[in-house]
Short mmCIF file of C-alpha atoms in Angstrom, two decimals:
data_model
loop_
_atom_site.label_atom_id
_atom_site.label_comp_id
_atom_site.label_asym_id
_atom_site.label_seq_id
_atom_site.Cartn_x
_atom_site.Cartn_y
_atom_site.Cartn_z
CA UNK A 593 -73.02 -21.25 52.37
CA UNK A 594 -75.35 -22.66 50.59
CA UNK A 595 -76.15 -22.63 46.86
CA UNK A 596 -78.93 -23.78 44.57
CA UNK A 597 -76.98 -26.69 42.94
CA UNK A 598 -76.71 -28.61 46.11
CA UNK A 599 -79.50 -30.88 46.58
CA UNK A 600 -81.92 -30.37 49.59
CA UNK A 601 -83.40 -32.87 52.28
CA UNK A 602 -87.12 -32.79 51.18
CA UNK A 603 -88.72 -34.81 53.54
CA UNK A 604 -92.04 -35.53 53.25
CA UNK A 605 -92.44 -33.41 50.22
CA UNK A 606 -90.52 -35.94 47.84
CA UNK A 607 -92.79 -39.29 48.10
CA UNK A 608 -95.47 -36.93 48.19
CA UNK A 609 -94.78 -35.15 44.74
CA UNK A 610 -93.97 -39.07 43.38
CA UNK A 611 -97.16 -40.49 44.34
CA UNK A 612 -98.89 -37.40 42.95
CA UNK A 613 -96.95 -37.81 39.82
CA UNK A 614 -97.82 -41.23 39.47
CA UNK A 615 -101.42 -41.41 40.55
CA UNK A 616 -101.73 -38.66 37.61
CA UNK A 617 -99.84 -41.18 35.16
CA UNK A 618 -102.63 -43.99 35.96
CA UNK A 619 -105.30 -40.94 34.71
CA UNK A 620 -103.60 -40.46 31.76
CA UNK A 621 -103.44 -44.14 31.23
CA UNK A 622 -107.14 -44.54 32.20
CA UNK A 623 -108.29 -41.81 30.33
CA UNK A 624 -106.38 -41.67 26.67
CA UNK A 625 -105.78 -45.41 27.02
CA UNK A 626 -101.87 -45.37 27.01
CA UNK A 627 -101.69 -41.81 26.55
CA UNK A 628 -99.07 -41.50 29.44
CA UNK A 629 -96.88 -38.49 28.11
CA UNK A 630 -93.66 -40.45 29.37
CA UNK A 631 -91.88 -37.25 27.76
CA UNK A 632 -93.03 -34.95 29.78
CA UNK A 633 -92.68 -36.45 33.03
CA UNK A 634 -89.13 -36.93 32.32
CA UNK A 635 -89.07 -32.89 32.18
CA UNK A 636 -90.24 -32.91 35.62
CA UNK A 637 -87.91 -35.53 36.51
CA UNK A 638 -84.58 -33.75 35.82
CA UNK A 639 -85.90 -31.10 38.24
CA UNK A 640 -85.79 -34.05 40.94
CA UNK A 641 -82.63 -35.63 42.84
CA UNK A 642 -80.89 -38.08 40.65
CA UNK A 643 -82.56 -40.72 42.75
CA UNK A 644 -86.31 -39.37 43.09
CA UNK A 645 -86.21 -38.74 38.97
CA UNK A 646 -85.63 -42.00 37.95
CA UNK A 647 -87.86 -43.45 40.89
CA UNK A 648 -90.76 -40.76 39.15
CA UNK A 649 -90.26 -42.27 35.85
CA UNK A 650 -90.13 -46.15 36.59
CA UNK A 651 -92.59 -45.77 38.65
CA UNK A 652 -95.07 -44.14 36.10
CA UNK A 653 -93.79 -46.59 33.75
CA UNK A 654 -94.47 -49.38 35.92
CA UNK A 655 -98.34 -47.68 36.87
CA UNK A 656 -98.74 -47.19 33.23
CA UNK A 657 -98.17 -50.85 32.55
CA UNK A 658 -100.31 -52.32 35.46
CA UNK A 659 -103.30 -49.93 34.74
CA UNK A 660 -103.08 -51.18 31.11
CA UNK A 661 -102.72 -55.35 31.58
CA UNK A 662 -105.47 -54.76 34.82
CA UNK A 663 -107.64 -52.36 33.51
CA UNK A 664 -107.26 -52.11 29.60
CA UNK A 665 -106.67 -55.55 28.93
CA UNK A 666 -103.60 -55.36 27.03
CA UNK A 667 -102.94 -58.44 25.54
CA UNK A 668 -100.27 -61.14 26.49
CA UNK A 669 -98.12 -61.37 23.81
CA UNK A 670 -94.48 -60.84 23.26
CA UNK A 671 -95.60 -58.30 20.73
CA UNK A 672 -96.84 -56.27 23.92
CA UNK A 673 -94.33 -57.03 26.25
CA UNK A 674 -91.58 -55.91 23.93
CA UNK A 675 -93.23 -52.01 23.27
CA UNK A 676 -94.16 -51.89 26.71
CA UNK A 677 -90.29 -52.48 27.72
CA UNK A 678 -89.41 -50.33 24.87
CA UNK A 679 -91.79 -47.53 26.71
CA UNK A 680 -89.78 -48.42 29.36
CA UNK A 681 -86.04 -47.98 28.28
CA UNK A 682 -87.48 -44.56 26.10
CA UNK A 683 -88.24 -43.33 29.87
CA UNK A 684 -85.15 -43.67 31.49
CA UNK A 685 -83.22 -42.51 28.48
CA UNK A 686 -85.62 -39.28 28.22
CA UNK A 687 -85.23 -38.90 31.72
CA UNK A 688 -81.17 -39.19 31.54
CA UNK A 689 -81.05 -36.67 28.42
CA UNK A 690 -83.26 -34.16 30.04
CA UNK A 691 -81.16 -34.44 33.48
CA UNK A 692 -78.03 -33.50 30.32
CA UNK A 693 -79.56 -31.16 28.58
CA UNK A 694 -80.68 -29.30 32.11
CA UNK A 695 -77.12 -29.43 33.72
CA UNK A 696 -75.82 -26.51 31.79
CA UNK A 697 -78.96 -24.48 32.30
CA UNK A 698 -78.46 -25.28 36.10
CA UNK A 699 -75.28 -23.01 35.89
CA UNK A 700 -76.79 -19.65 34.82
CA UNK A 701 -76.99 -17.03 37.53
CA UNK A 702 -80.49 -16.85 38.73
CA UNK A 703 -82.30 -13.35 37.49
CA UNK A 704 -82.58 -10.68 40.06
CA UNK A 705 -85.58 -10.53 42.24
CA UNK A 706 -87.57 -7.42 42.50
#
C-alpha cells in the first residue's frame, strides 16, 4: 500500500519541472536585474525529492549568477563574488528550512474529497 509520504518515480516530469523552474529564474534575473525570488523557489523546492529540491535551487542559483556576469555585467570583484555566494548559501539554507518547516505539515491527514 501505498501512501503519500513515499516519494514517486517521476520520470520525465522531474527534469522537466527543473528546467522550467530555472529557465523562469534567468527571466526574473533578466527582467528585475537580480530579482530572482530565491525564497520562493525554495517553497517549491520542499515539495520536490530531497535530491530534485536542492538540484532546483543550485541550479537557479547557478542561472541567476551566469545570466548576471554574461548578461548584466556584474562586476569582478570579491565584493561580488562574496554576495553572490552568500545568495548562494541563503538558498540552500531556505531550501533546507522549508523542507523542516513542511515535514510536520506532511503528516496531517489529507481533507476528504467530495
Amino acid at each position: 500500500m501505498s501512501t503519500d509520504l513515499e516519494p514517486r518515480p517521476l520520470g520525465w516530469r522531474e527534469p522537466t519541472w527543473l528546467l522550467i523552474l530555472v529557465a523562469a529564474s534567468v527571466a526574473f534575473t533578466l527582467a528585475f536585474a537580480c530579482g530572482t525570488p530565491f525564497a520562493a523557489f525554495a517553497a517549491v523546492a520542499c515539495l520536490m525529492p530531497r535530491r530534485a529540491a536542492y538540484t532546483l535551487v543550485g541550479g537557479v542559483w547557478l542561472a541567476n549568477q551566469a545570466a548576471g556576469f554574461a548578461f548584466l555585467h556584474y562586476p569582478w570583484t570579491a565584493d561580488c563574488l562574496t554576495w553572490g555566494a552568500v545568495f548562494g548559501l541563503t538558498a540552500v539554507l531556505s531550501t533546507l528550512a522549508a523542507r523542516l518547516a513542511a515535514r510536520p505539515l506532511a503528516k496531517l491527514p489529507a481533507p476528504a474529497r467530495q
